[in-house]
Coordinates of C-alpha atoms in Angstrom, one line a residue:
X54 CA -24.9 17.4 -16.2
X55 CA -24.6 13.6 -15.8
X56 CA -23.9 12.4 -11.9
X57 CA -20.4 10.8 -11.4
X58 CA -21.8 7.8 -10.0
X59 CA -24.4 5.4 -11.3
X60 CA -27.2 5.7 -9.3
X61 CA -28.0 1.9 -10.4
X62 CA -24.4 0.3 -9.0
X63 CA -24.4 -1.3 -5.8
X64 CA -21.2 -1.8 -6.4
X65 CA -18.1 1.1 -7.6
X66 CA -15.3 0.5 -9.5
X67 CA -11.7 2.7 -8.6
X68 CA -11.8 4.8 -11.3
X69 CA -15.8 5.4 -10.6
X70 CA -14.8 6.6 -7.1
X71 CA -11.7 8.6 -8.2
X72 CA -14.3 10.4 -10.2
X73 CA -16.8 10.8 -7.9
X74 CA -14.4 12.0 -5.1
X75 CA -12.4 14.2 -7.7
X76 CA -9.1 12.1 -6.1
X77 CA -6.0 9.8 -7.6
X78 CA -6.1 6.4 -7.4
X79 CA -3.4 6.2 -5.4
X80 CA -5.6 8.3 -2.8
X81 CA -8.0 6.2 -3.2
X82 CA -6.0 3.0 -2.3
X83 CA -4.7 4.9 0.3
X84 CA -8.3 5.3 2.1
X85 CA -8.8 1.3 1.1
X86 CA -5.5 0.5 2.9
X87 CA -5.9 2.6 6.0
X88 CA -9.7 1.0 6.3
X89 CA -11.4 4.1 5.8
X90 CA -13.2 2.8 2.6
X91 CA -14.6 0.0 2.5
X92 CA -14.3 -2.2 -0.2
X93 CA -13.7 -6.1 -1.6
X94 CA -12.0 -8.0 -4.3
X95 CA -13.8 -9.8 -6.8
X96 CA -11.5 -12.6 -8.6
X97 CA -8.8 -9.4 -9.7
X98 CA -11.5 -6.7 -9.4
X99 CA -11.2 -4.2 -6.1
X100 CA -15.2 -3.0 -5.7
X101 CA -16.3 -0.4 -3.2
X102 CA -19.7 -1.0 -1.7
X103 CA -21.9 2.0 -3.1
X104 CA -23.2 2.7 0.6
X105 CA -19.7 2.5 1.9
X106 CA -18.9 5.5 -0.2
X107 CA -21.7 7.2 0.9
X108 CA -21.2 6.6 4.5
X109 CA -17.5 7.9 4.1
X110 CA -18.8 11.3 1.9
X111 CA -21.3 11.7 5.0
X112 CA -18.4 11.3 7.9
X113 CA -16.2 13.6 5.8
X114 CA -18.6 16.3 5.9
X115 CA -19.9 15.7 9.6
X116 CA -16.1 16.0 10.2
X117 CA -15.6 19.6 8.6
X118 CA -19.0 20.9 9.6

């Protein structure tokens, strides 16, 4: 089985971070909006940072643990 994110992006595109969080896009623009993810715009083009998404995944599970 294939990883949901490309291990060679520095750089994630919505729909690659809707699949790797298994979330909606609006959820996803919900965490850009409220600052919890990281992310910039690119002429039209919203990017998230590839470590930005990691950090997140890692406060998430510090969070629940």
């Amino acid at each position: 089985m294939s990883s949901p994110l490309p291990t060679t992006h520095q750089a994630l595109t919505v729909p690659e971070v809707m699949s790797a969080l298994r979330m909606s896009r609006f959820k996803v623009y919900d965490l850009i909006r409220s600052k919890r993810l990281p992310s910039f715009t690119e002429g039209r083009s919203r990017r998230i940072p590839a470590d930005a998404l990691a950090t997140y995944m890692k406060n998430r599970l510090e969070e629940a643990a």
